[in-house]
Coordinates of C-alpha atoms and ligand atoms in Angstrom, one line a residue:
Chain W
X243 CA 150.8 101.5 129.0
X244 CA 148.8 100.5 125.9
X245 CA 150.8 98.4 123.5
X246 CA 150.1 97.8 119.9
X247 CA 148.6 94.3 120.4
X248 CA 146.1 95.7 122.9
X249 CA 145.3 98.5 120.5
X250 CA 144.7 95.9 117.7
X251 CA 142.5 93.9 119.9
X252 CA 140.3 96.9 120.8
X253 CA 140.2 98.0 117.1
X254 CA 139.2 94.5 116.1
X255 CA 136.4 94.5 118.7
X256 CA 135.1 97.9 117.6
X257 CA 135.2 97.0 114.0
X258 CA 133.2 93.8 114.7
X259 CA 130.5 95.7 116.5
X260 CA 130.2 98.2 113.7
X261 CA 130.0 95.4 111.1
X262 CA 127.3 93.7 113.1
X263 CA 125.3 96.9 113.2
X264 CA 125.7 97.4 109.5
X265 CA 124.6 93.8 108.8
X266 CA 121.5 94.1 111.0
X267 CA 120.8 97.5 109.4
X268 CA 120.9 95.8 106.0
X269 CA 118.5 93.1 107.1
X270 CA 116.1 95.7 108.4
X271 CA 116.4 97.6 105.2
X272 CA 115.8 94.6 102.9
X273 CA 112.7 93.4 104.7
X274 CA 111.2 96.8 105.3
X275 CA 111.6 98.2 101.8
X276 CA 111.1 94.9 99.9
X277 CA 112.0 96.7 96.6
X278 CA 115.3 98.1 95.4
X279 CA 115.9 101.6 94.1
X280 CA 114.6 100.7 90.7
X281 CA 111.3 99.6 92.2
X282 CA 112.0 95.9 91.4
X283 CA 110.8 93.5 94.1
X284 CA 114.0 91.6 95.3
X285 CA 112.2 88.3 94.9
X286 CA 111.6 88.8 91.2
X287 CA 115.4 88.7 90.6
X288 CA 115.2 84.9 90.8
X289 CA 113.9 85.1 87.2
X290 CA 117.4 86.1 86.1
X291 CA 118.2 82.4 86.4
X292 CA 114.8 80.9 85.4
X293 CA 114.4 83.0 82.3
X294 CA 117.9 83.2 81.0
X295 CA 117.6 82.4 77.3
X296 CA 119.4 85.0 75.2
X297 CA 116.1 86.4 73.9
X298 CA 114.2 86.4 77.2
X299 CA 113.4 89.9 78.5
X300 CA 115.7 91.0 81.3
X301 CA 114.2 91.6 84.7
X302 CA 115.5 95.1 84.6
X303 CA 117.2 95.9 81.2
X304 CA 120.4 97.8 81.4
X305 CA 119.4 100.4 78.8
X306 CA 115.9 101.4 77.6
X307 CA 117.1 100.7 74.0
X308 CA 117.0 97.0 74.6
X309 CA 114.1 95.1 73.2
Chain O
X208 CA 125.7 84.7 58.3
X209 CA 124.1 88.0 59.2
X210 CA 120.8 86.6 60.1
X211 CA 121.9 83.8 62.3
X212 CA 120.3 84.2 65.7
X213 CA 122.5 85.1 68.6
X214 CA 123.5 82.1 70.8
X215 CA 125.5 81.7 73.9
X216 CA 129.0 80.5 73.2
X217 CA 130.2 77.7 75.3
X218 CA 133.6 77.1 73.7
X219 CA 135.5 78.0 76.9
X220 CA 133.1 76.3 79.2
X221 CA 133.6 73.1 77.3
X222 CA 137.4 73.4 77.6
X223 CA 137.2 73.8 81.3
X224 CA 134.7 70.9 81.6
X225 CA 137.4 68.8 80.1
X226 CA 140.1 69.8 82.6
X227 CA 137.5 69.4 85.5
X228 CA 137.0 65.8 84.6
X229 CA 140.7 65.0 83.7
X230 CA 142.1 66.6 86.8
X231 CA 139.3 65.2 88.9
X232 CA 140.4 61.7 87.9
X233 CA 144.1 62.4 88.5
X234 CA 143.6 64.1 91.8
X235 CA 141.2 61.4 93.2
X236 CA 143.3 58.6 91.9
X237 CA 146.2 60.0 93.9
X238 CA 143.9 60.4 96.9
X239 CA 143.0 56.7 96.7
X240 CA 146.6 55.8 96.5
X241 CA 147.4 57.9 99.5
X242 CA 144.6 56.3 101.5
X243 CA 145.9 52.8 100.8
X244 CA 149.5 53.9 101.6
X245 CA 148.3 54.9 105.0
X246 CA 146.6 51.6 105.5
X247 CA 149.3 49.4 103.8
X248 CA 152.7 51.1 103.9
X249 CA 153.9 48.7 101.2
X250 CA 152.0 50.7 98.6
X251 CA 154.7 53.5 99.0
X252 CA 156.9 51.2 97.0
X253 CA 154.3 50.4 94.4
X254 CA 156.7 51.0 91.5
X255 CA 159.7 49.6 93.3
X256 CA 162.5 51.0 95.4
X257 CA 164.1 52.9 92.6
X258 CA 161.0 55.1 92.0
X259 CA 160.0 55.3 95.7
X260 CA 161.0 58.9 95.7
X261 CA 158.2 59.7 93.4
X262 CA 155.5 57.4 94.8
X263 CA 155.9 57.9 98.5
X264 CA 153.2 59.5 100.6
X265 CA 155.0 62.8 101.2
X266 CA 155.7 63.4 97.5
X267 CA 152.1 62.5 96.4
X268 CA 150.1 64.3 99.2
X269 CA 150.6 67.9 97.8
X270 CA 149.9 66.6 94.4
X271 CA 146.5 65.3 95.6
X272 CA 145.5 68.4 97.4
X273 CA 146.7 70.8 94.6
X274 CA 145.2 68.6 91.9
X275 CA 141.8 68.5 93.5
X276 CA 141.7 72.1 94.7
X277 CA 143.4 74.0 91.9
X278 CA 142.8 71.4 89.2
X279 CA 139.4 69.8 89.7
X280 CA 137.6 72.4 91.8
X281 CA 138.9 75.6 90.1
X282 CA 138.3 74.1 86.6
X283 CA 134.8 73.4 87.7
X284 CA 134.5 77.0 88.9
X285 CA 135.8 78.3 85.6
X286 CA 133.6 76.0 83.5
X287 CA 130.5 77.1 85.3
X288 CA 131.5 80.7 85.2
X289 CA 131.8 80.6 81.4
X290 CA 128.3 79.0 81.3
X291 CA 126.3 80.8 84.1
X292 CA 128.0 84.2 83.5
X293 CA 126.7 84.6 80.0
X294 CA 123.2 83.3 80.8
X295 CA 122.3 85.4 83.8
X296 CA 123.9 88.5 82.3
X297 CA 122.1 87.7 79.0
X298 CA 125.0 88.4 76.8
X299 CA 126.9 86.0 74.6
X300 CA 130.7 85.7 74.5
X301 CA 130.3 85.5 70.7
X302 CA 129.5 89.2 70.9
X303 CA 133.0 90.2 71.9
X304 CA 136.1 89.0 70.1
X305 CA 138.2 90.4 73.0
X306 CA 136.3 88.2 75.6
X307 CA 136.7 85.1 73.4
X308 CA 140.4 85.8 73.1
X309 CA 140.7 86.3 76.9
X310 CA 138.8 83.2 77.6
X311 CA 141.1 81.1 75.4
X312 CA 144.2 82.8 76.9
X313 CA 142.8 82.0 80.3
X314 CA 142.4 78.3 79.5
X315 CA 145.7 77.7 77.8
X316 CA 147.8 79.6 80.3
X317 CA 146.0 77.7 83.1
X318 CA 146.9 74.5 81.4
X319 CA 150.6 75.6 81.2
X320 CA 150.5 76.3 85.0
X321 CA 148.9 72.9 85.7
X322 CA 151.7 71.2 83.8
X323 CA 154.3 73.2 85.6
X324 CA 152.8 72.4 89.0
X325 CA 152.5 68.7 88.3
X326 CA 156.1 68.5 87.1
X327 CA 157.6 70.6 89.9
X328 CA 155.7 68.8 92.7
X329 CA 156.6 65.4 91.3
X330 CA 160.2 66.6 91.2
X331 CA 159.9 67.6 94.9
X332 CA 160.2 71.3 94.3
X333 CA 158.1 73.0 96.9
X334 CA 157.9 76.0 99.2
X335 CA 156.4 73.6 101.9
X336 CA 153.5 75.9 102.6
X337 CA 150.3 73.9 102.5
X338 CA 148.1 74.7 99.4
X339 CA 150.8 77.3 98.5
X340 CA 153.5 74.9 97.5
X341 CA 154.3 76.6 94.2
X342 CA 157.7 78.3 93.7
X343 CA 157.8 82.0 92.7
X344 CA 157.9 81.6 88.9
X345 CA 154.7 79.5 89.0
X346 CA 153.2 82.0 91.4
X347 CA 153.7 84.8 88.9
X348 CA 152.0 82.7 86.2
X349 CA 149.1 82.0 88.6
X350 CA 148.7 85.7 89.1
X351 CA 148.5 86.2 85.4
X352 CA 145.8 83.5 85.0
X353 CA 143.9 85.1 87.7
X354 CA 144.1 88.6 86.2
X355 CA 142.8 87.2 82.9
X356 CA 139.9 85.5 84.8
X357 CA 139.1 88.8 86.4
X358 CA 139.1 90.6 83.0
X359 CA 136.8 87.9 81.7
X360 CA 134.4 88.4 84.6
X361 CA 134.3 92.2 84.5
X362 CA 134.4 92.3 80.7
X363 CA 131.3 90.2 80.5
X364 CA 129.6 92.3 83.2
X365 CA 130.5 95.4 81.2
X366 CA 128.6 94.4 78.2
X367 CA 125.6 92.8 79.9
X368 CA 121.9 93.3 79.1
X369 CA 120.6 92.5 82.5
X370 CA 121.1 95.5 84.8
X371 CA 121.2 93.7 88.1
X372 CA 123.7 91.0 88.9
X373 CA 122.2 87.7 89.8
X374 CA 123.3 86.3 93.3
X375 CA 125.6 83.8 91.7
X376 CA 127.6 86.6 90.0
X377 CA 128.1 88.1 93.4
X378 CA 129.6 84.9 94.6
X379 CA 131.8 84.5 91.5
X380 CA 133.1 88.1 92.0
X381 CA 133.8 87.3 95.7
X382 CA 135.7 84.2 94.6
X383 CA 137.8 86.3 92.3
X384 CA 138.6 89.1 94.8
X385 CA 139.0 86.8 97.8
X386 CA 141.5 84.5 96.2
X387 CA 143.4 87.4 94.6
X388 CA 143.9 89.0 98.0
X389 CA 144.7 85.7 99.8
X390 CA 147.1 84.3 97.3
X391 CA 149.1 87.6 96.9
X392 CA 149.6 88.1 100.6
X393 CA 150.4 84.5 101.5
X394 CA 152.8 84.0 98.7
X395 CA 155.0 87.1 99.4
X396 CA 158.4 85.4 99.1
X397 CA 162.0 86.2 98.4
X398 CA 164.0 84.2 95.9
X399 CA 166.9 82.8 97.9
X400 CA 169.5 83.8 95.3
X401 CA 168.7 87.4 96.0
X402 CA 169.3 87.0 99.7
X403 CA 172.4 87.1 101.9
X404 CA 172.6 84.9 105.0
X405 CA 173.7 86.0 108.4
X406 CA 177.2 84.6 107.8
X407 CA 177.5 86.6 104.6
X408 CA 176.8 83.9 102.0
X409 CA 174.9 85.0 98.9
X410 CA 173.4 83.4 95.9
X411 CA 172.0 80.6 97.9
X412 CA 170.2 77.7 96.3
X413 CA 168.5 77.2 92.9
X414 CA 167.1 80.2 91.0
X415 CA 163.6 79.0 91.6
X416 CA 163.7 78.6 95.4
X417 CA 162.3 81.1 97.7
X418 CA 161.6 81.8 101.4
X419 CA 158.5 83.3 102.8
X420 CA 158.6 87.0 103.7
X421 CA 157.1 86.2 107.1
X422 CA 158.7 84.3 109.9
X423 CA 157.6 82.1 112.8
X424 CA 154.2 82.9 114.3
X425 CA 153.5 85.6 111.7
X426 CA 154.1 83.1 109.0
X427 CA 151.7 80.6 110.6
X428 CA 149.0 83.3 111.0
X429 CA 149.2 84.4 107.4
X430 CA 149.4 80.8 106.3
X431 CA 146.2 79.8 108.1
X432 CA 144.4 83.0 107.3
X433 CA 145.1 81.9 103.7
X434 CA 144.5 78.2 104.3
X435 CA 141.1 78.6 105.9
X436 CA 140.0 81.2 103.5
X437 CA 141.1 79.1 100.6
X438 CA 138.4 76.8 101.9
X439 CA 136.1 79.8 102.0
X440 CA 136.7 81.2 98.6
X441 CA 137.6 77.9 96.8
X442 CA 135.2 75.4 98.4
X443 CA 132.3 77.4 99.6
X444 CA 131.8 80.7 97.8
X445 CA 132.0 79.5 94.2
X446 CA 130.1 76.3 95.0
X447 CA 127.3 78.4 96.5
X448 CA 127.4 80.4 93.3
X449 CA 126.8 77.1 91.5
X450 CA 123.9 75.9 93.6
X451 CA 122.1 79.2 93.5
X452 CA 122.0 78.9 89.7
X453 CA 121.8 75.2 89.0
X454 CA 119.3 74.0 91.6
X455 CA 116.6 76.6 90.8
X456 CA 117.3 76.1 87.1
X457 CA 117.1 72.3 87.1
X458 CA 114.1 72.2 89.4
X459 CA 112.3 75.1 87.7
X460 CA 111.7 76.7 91.1
X461 CA 112.5 80.3 92.1
X462 CA 114.9 80.7 95.0
X463 CA 112.9 80.4 98.2
X464 CA 113.9 83.8 99.4
X465 CA 116.1 86.1 97.3
X466 CA 116.5 88.5 100.2
X467 CA 117.9 85.7 102.4
X468 CA 120.4 84.9 99.7
X469 CA 121.7 88.6 99.7
X470 CA 121.9 88.5 103.5
X471 CA 123.7 85.3 103.8
X472 CA 126.1 86.6 101.2
X473 CA 127.2 89.5 103.3
X474 CA 127.1 87.4 106.4
X475 CA 129.5 84.9 104.9
X476 CA 131.8 87.6 103.6
X477 CA 131.9 89.3 107.0
X478 CA 132.4 86.3 109.2
X479 CA 134.6 83.9 107.2
X480 CA 137.7 86.0 107.0
X481 CA 138.1 86.0 110.8
X482 CA 137.7 82.3 111.5
X483 CA 141.2 81.1 110.3
X484 CA 142.6 81.4 113.9
X485 CA 140.9 78.1 114.7
X486 CA 143.7 76.3 112.9
X487 CA 146.2 77.6 115.5
X488 CA 144.4 76.9 118.8
X489 CA 146.9 76.2 121.6
X490 CA 149.7 77.6 119.5
X491 CA 151.9 80.7 120.0
X492 CA 149.4 83.2 118.5
X493 CA 147.8 85.6 120.9
X494 CA 145.1 84.1 123.0
X495 CA 142.5 86.7 122.1
X496 CA 143.0 85.8 118.4
X497 CA 142.4 82.1 119.2
X498 CA 139.3 82.9 121.0
X499 CA 138.1 85.2 118.2
X500 CA 138.8 82.4 115.8
X501 CA 136.6 80.0 117.8
X502 CA 133.8 82.5 118.2
X503 CA 133.7 83.5 114.5
X504 CA 133.8 79.8 113.6
X505 CA 130.6 79.2 115.6
X506 CA 128.9 82.3 114.2
X507 CA 129.7 81.0 110.7
X508 CA 127.0 78.4 111.1
X509 CA 124.4 81.2 110.5
X510 CA 125.3 82.4 107.0
X511 CA 126.2 78.9 105.9
X512 CA 122.9 77.5 107.0
X513 CA 121.2 80.6 105.6
X514 CA 122.3 79.6 102.1
X515 CA 121.8 75.8 102.6
X516 CA 118.3 76.1 104.1
X517 CA 117.4 78.6 101.4
X518 CA 118.3 75.9 98.8
X519 CA 116.4 73.1 100.6
X520 CA 113.3 75.4 100.9
X521 CA 113.5 76.1 97.2
X522 CA 112.5 72.5 96.8
X523 CA 109.4 73.1 99.0
X524 CA 106.4 71.3 97.6
X525 CA 108.6 69.7 94.9
X526 CA 110.1 66.9 96.8
X527 CA 108.9 64.3 94.3
X528 CA 111.6 65.7 92.0
X529 CA 114.3 64.5 94.5
X530 CA 112.9 61.0 94.1
X531 CA 112.5 61.3 90.3
X532 CA 115.8 63.0 89.2
X533 CA 119.2 61.8 90.2
X534 CA 120.5 65.2 89.2
X535 CA 118.4 66.9 91.9
X536 CA 119.5 64.2 94.3
X537 CA 123.1 65.2 93.9
X538 CA 122.3 68.8 94.6
X539 CA 120.0 68.2 97.5
X540 CA 122.5 65.9 99.1
X541 CA 125.2 68.4 98.3
X542 CA 123.4 71.2 100.3
X543 CA 122.7 68.7 103.1
X544 CA 126.4 67.8 103.3
X545 CA 127.2 71.5 103.2
X546 CA 125.0 72.0 106.3
X547 CA 126.6 69.0 107.9
X548 CA 130.2 70.1 107.5
X549 CA 129.5 73.7 108.4
X550 CA 128.1 72.4 111.7
X551 CA 131.0 70.0 112.2
X552 CA 133.6 72.6 111.5
X553 CA 132.4 75.0 114.2
X554 CA 132.2 72.1 116.7
X555 CA 135.8 71.3 116.0
X556 CA 136.7 74.9 116.5
X557 CA 135.5 75.0 120.1
X558 CA 138.7 75.0 122.1
X559 CA 137.9 72.0 124.3
X560 CA 136.8 69.9 121.3
X561 CA 139.9 71.0 119.4
X562 CA 142.1 69.7 122.1
X563 CA 141.0 66.2 121.1
X564 CA 140.4 66.8 117.4
X565 CA 143.6 68.7 116.4
X566 CA 146.1 66.7 114.4
X567 CA 143.8 63.7 114.2
X568 CA 142.0 62.0 111.3
X569 CA 138.7 63.6 112.4
X570 CA 139.9 66.8 110.6
X571 CA 140.6 64.8 107.5
X572 CA 137.1 63.3 107.8
X573 CA 135.7 66.8 108.1
X574 CA 137.5 68.0 105.1
X575 CA 136.2 65.1 103.0
X576 CA 132.6 65.2 104.0
X577 CA 132.7 68.7 102.8
X578 CA 134.7 68.2 99.6
X579 CA 133.3 64.9 98.5
X580 CA 129.7 65.4 99.6
X581 CA 129.4 69.1 98.8
X582 CA 132.1 70.3 96.4
X583 CA 132.4 67.2 94.4
X584 CA 128.6 66.5 94.2
X585 CA 127.8 70.1 93.2
X586 CA 130.5 70.3 90.5
X587 CA 129.4 67.0 89.0
X588 CA 125.7 68.1 89.2
X589 CA 126.6 71.4 87.5
X590 CA 128.4 69.6 84.7
X591 CA 125.5 67.2 84.3
X592 CA 123.1 70.1 83.9
X593 CA 125.4 71.9 81.5
X594 CA 126.3 68.8 79.3
X595 CA 122.9 68.5 77.5
X596 CA 122.9 72.3 76.9
X597 CA 126.5 72.8 75.7
X598 CA 126.5 69.6 73.6
X599 CA 122.8 69.8 72.6
X600 CA 122.4 66.2 73.5
X601 CA 120.4 64.1 75.9
X602 CA 122.3 62.8 78.9
X603 CA 123.5 59.3 78.0
X604 CA 122.1 57.3 80.9
X605 CA 119.9 58.3 83.8
X606 CA 120.3 54.9 85.5
X607 CA 124.0 55.1 85.3
X608 CA 123.7 58.5 87.0
X609 CA 121.5 57.1 89.8
X610 CA 123.9 54.1 90.3
X611 CA 126.8 56.6 90.5
X612 CA 124.9 58.6 93.1
X613 CA 124.4 55.7 95.4
X614 CA 127.9 54.3 95.0
X615 CA 129.4 57.7 95.8
X616 CA 127.1 58.4 98.7
X617 CA 128.2 55.1 100.2
X618 CA 131.8 56.1 99.6
X619 CA 131.4 59.4 101.4
X620 CA 129.7 57.8 104.3
X621 CA 132.4 55.1 104.7
X622 CA 135.1 57.9 104.4
X623 CA 133.8 60.2 107.1
X624 CA 132.5 57.6 109.6
X625 CA 135.8 55.7 109.6
X626 CA 137.7 59.0 110.0
X627 CA 135.5 60.0 112.9
X628 CA 136.1 56.8 114.8
X629 CA 139.8 56.9 113.9
X630 CA 140.2 60.5 114.8
X631 CA 138.4 60.4 118.1
X632 CA 140.2 57.2 119.1
X633 CA 143.5 58.7 118.2
X634 CA 142.7 61.9 120.2
X635 CA 141.7 60.0 123.3
X636 CA 144.6 57.6 123.1
X637 CA 147.2 60.4 122.7
X638 CA 146.0 62.2 125.9
X639 CA 145.3 59.1 128.1
X640 CA 147.6 58.9 131.1
X641 CA 147.9 57.1 134.3
X642 CA 147.6 58.6 137.8
X643 CA 151.2 59.9 137.7
X644 CA 150.8 61.6 134.4
X645 CA 152.6 59.1 132.3
X646 CA 151.2 58.6 128.8
X647 CA 149.2 55.4 128.6
X648 CA 150.0 54.7 124.9
X649 CA 152.9 55.1 122.5
X650 CA 152.3 56.3 119.0
X651 CA 152.6 52.9 117.4
X652 CA 149.7 51.7 119.6
X653 CA 147.4 54.1 117.9
X654 CA 148.7 53.1 114.5
X655 CA 147.8 49.5 115.2
X656 CA 144.3 50.3 116.4
X657 CA 143.6 52.6 113.4
X658 CA 144.5 50.1 110.7
X659 CA 141.0 48.8 110.0
X660 CA 139.6 52.3 109.8
X661 CA 142.3 53.4 107.3
X662 CA 141.4 50.4 105.2
X663 CA 137.7 51.3 105.3
X664 CA 138.5 54.9 104.2
X665 CA 140.5 53.5 101.3
X666 CA 137.5 51.5 100.2
X667 CA 135.2 54.5 100.6
X668 CA 137.6 56.6 98.5
X669 CA 137.8 53.9 95.9
X670 CA 134.0 53.8 95.6
X671 CA 134.0 57.6 95.1
X672 CA 136.6 57.3 92.4
X673 CA 134.6 54.6 90.7
X674 CA 131.6 56.8 90.7
X675 CA 133.7 59.7 89.3
X676 CA 134.8 57.4 86.4
X677 CA 131.1 56.6 85.8
X678 CA 130.5 60.3 85.6
X679 CA 133.3 60.8 83.2
X680 CA 132.0 58.0 81.0
X681 CA 128.4 59.3 81.1
X682 CA 129.5 62.8 80.0
X683 CA 131.7 61.2 77.3
X684 CA 128.8 59.2 75.9
X685 CA 126.5 62.2 76.2
X686 CA 128.7 64.0 73.7
X687 CA 127.7 61.4 71.1
X688 CA 124.1 60.8 72.1
X689 CA 120.9 61.7 70.3
X690 CA 120.5 65.5 69.7
X691 CA 117.6 67.2 71.5
X692 CA 115.3 70.1 70.5
X693 CA 116.0 73.5 72.1
X694 CA 112.7 73.6 73.9
X695 CA 113.4 70.4 75.8
X696 CA 116.2 72.2 77.5
X697 CA 114.1 74.9 79.4
X698 CA 114.4 73.4 82.8
X699 CA 115.1 69.8 83.8
X700 CA 117.8 68.1 81.9
X701 CA 116.5 65.5 79.4
X702 CA 117.9 62.1 80.4
X703 CA 118.2 58.9 78.4
X704 CA 117.1 55.6 79.9
Ligands
HEM825 C1 138.6 59.7 95.8 C2 138.5 60.5 96.7 C3 139.5 61.0 97.7 C4 140.4 60.3 98.5 C5 140.4 58.8 98.6 C6 141.2 61.2 99.3 C7 142.1 60.9 100.2 C8 142.9 61.7 100.9 C9 144.0 61.4 101.8 C10 144.4 60.0 102.2 C11 144.5 62.5 102.3 C12 145.7 62.7 103.3 C13 145.2 62.6 104.7 C14 146.3 62.6 105.7 O1 147.3 63.3 105.5 O2 146.2 61.9 106.8 C15 143.8 63.6 101.8 C16 143.9 65.0 102.1 C17 143.2 66.0 101.6 N1 142.2 65.9 100.5 FE1 141.5 64.2 99.7 N2 140.8 62.5 98.9 C18 139.8 62.4 97.9 C19 139.2 63.4 97.3 C20 139.4 64.8 97.6 C21 138.7 65.9 96.9 C22 137.7 65.7 95.8 C23 139.1 67.0 97.5 C24 138.8 68.5 97.2 C25 138.0 68.9 96.3 C26 140.1 66.6 98.6 C27 140.8 67.5 99.4 C28 141.7 67.2 100.3 C29 142.4 68.1 101.2 C30 142.1 69.7 101.2 C31 143.3 67.4 102.0 C32 144.2 68.0 103.1 C33 143.5 67.8 104.4 C34 144.3 68.3 105.6 O3 145.4 68.7 105.5 O4 143.7 68.2 106.8 N3 140.2 65.3 98.6 N4 142.8 63.1 100.9

């Protein structure tokens, strides 16, 4: 008979496998596309820290109205 | 008025810088007292027999842990959030009256909670759950502080100019969500006056007392799921947020690989939550859970080293900066200690190693190479980077900073090496037996052997505290040093002689 603890253990194991697949899928996605949906290279996001004065231009402005 | 250029508003950041330093001094001072109490029991009576109730080890220990975790570290997290948040989102708190009001409410309510915690723990009022000692009225106030913190984070994000969220923001959000979930679940408790005992008694105990909603093994599981993840979301996640901002900024180097930072983020989130079982090896929790705790602890090396190596590689080709700047030294040594303790932890989580390490001083050594070498160093480095910018002053003394670095590094090394030797000696002595299975040593034999190492740890801790006081002095003097021009602040912090 399957008891609740055993069920939990199998559930836990399955979830782990799924999350591992998701994580590797994400790695593959990042390194194959290199750019996000807005066409910004992921690496250029470092500039959000390096150019962070209030009048620096954002890497990808939230709205087109921004200067 | 109208034409004044927009500037970042650091009012709240400054307030939390103040509590970071104040509670750091208090917490570490108590730590040093504890260390000497373990080496020289007479210190328990430091203020005489009459006050022994308030000065003994057991009364002070939770004050130490809570002051350094929820006082020093959390204040540091808040201070850096109110600095980094505005900058990477490119929006000033001055642009929103609501956010300013929330920030102030956040600080003052936090201070009220701090006072309540200090008073109640000194009075011996506690739930006896490690790192969750606060009774229910304080818990409710803590939740309120946390909700305000959340509103500040998401409020600022809501009015941002930068569309994407910088990696540090991800980590701050994770800190917020992680601690919210952990704290709520672990502190589910029932005030005793509402309960009725098996024999029919009701209205038991003082109004502020409570008992956990969980019992026995379940309580232990929830407690260590909380306890370990308090390390994750208090000592790791927000500190990684700091290093991802302050190291690139201070060195002027872009993060070595932004993609790797995203990856390690999800890796860390995914793995950390399952590792807490390693606190309960060989206990009554199900065997598969213990094994999973061990396995996930070992896997945890990967995302941890992912971030740490990413930071060290950020310095690629720029290593002369480590020699030249004490501020960079703090951060580079910080990430090295991070790598070190995230390798040590998984080793201790292996069942056969844990059989020796559990309940010994090796664990305390592990805790402190992480918190002193990584958390403490990063928080001080962040405040050093912020000070010239929020006070618009040059750092008072570079040489004082360098001296502090070496004194504290020596302190950390003395602390963890003495605890390694003490811990492993202890572990081996406890389990030693003769051919018939009789234990070879009694407990007091280990106490005698460990005495010198406890004294060394006390000295190490004292050195760290001395360094921290130098830090406090340096920041204090910075507030009154020579003003600097805006443009000097672009990357590296300007430092006086
Ligand atoms: C001046 C520096 C410090 C000294 C001398 C010191 C000393 C101590 C001592 C003696 C203990 C009790 C160990 C035992 O029960 O055997 C302890 C526990 C602890 N300390 Fe510190 N401490 C210092 C700084 C810090 C800092 C900065 C943090 C965190 C940011 C920290 C976090 C902790 C934690 C989490 C524990 C509980 C460890 C456990 O239960 O295994 N300490 N410390």
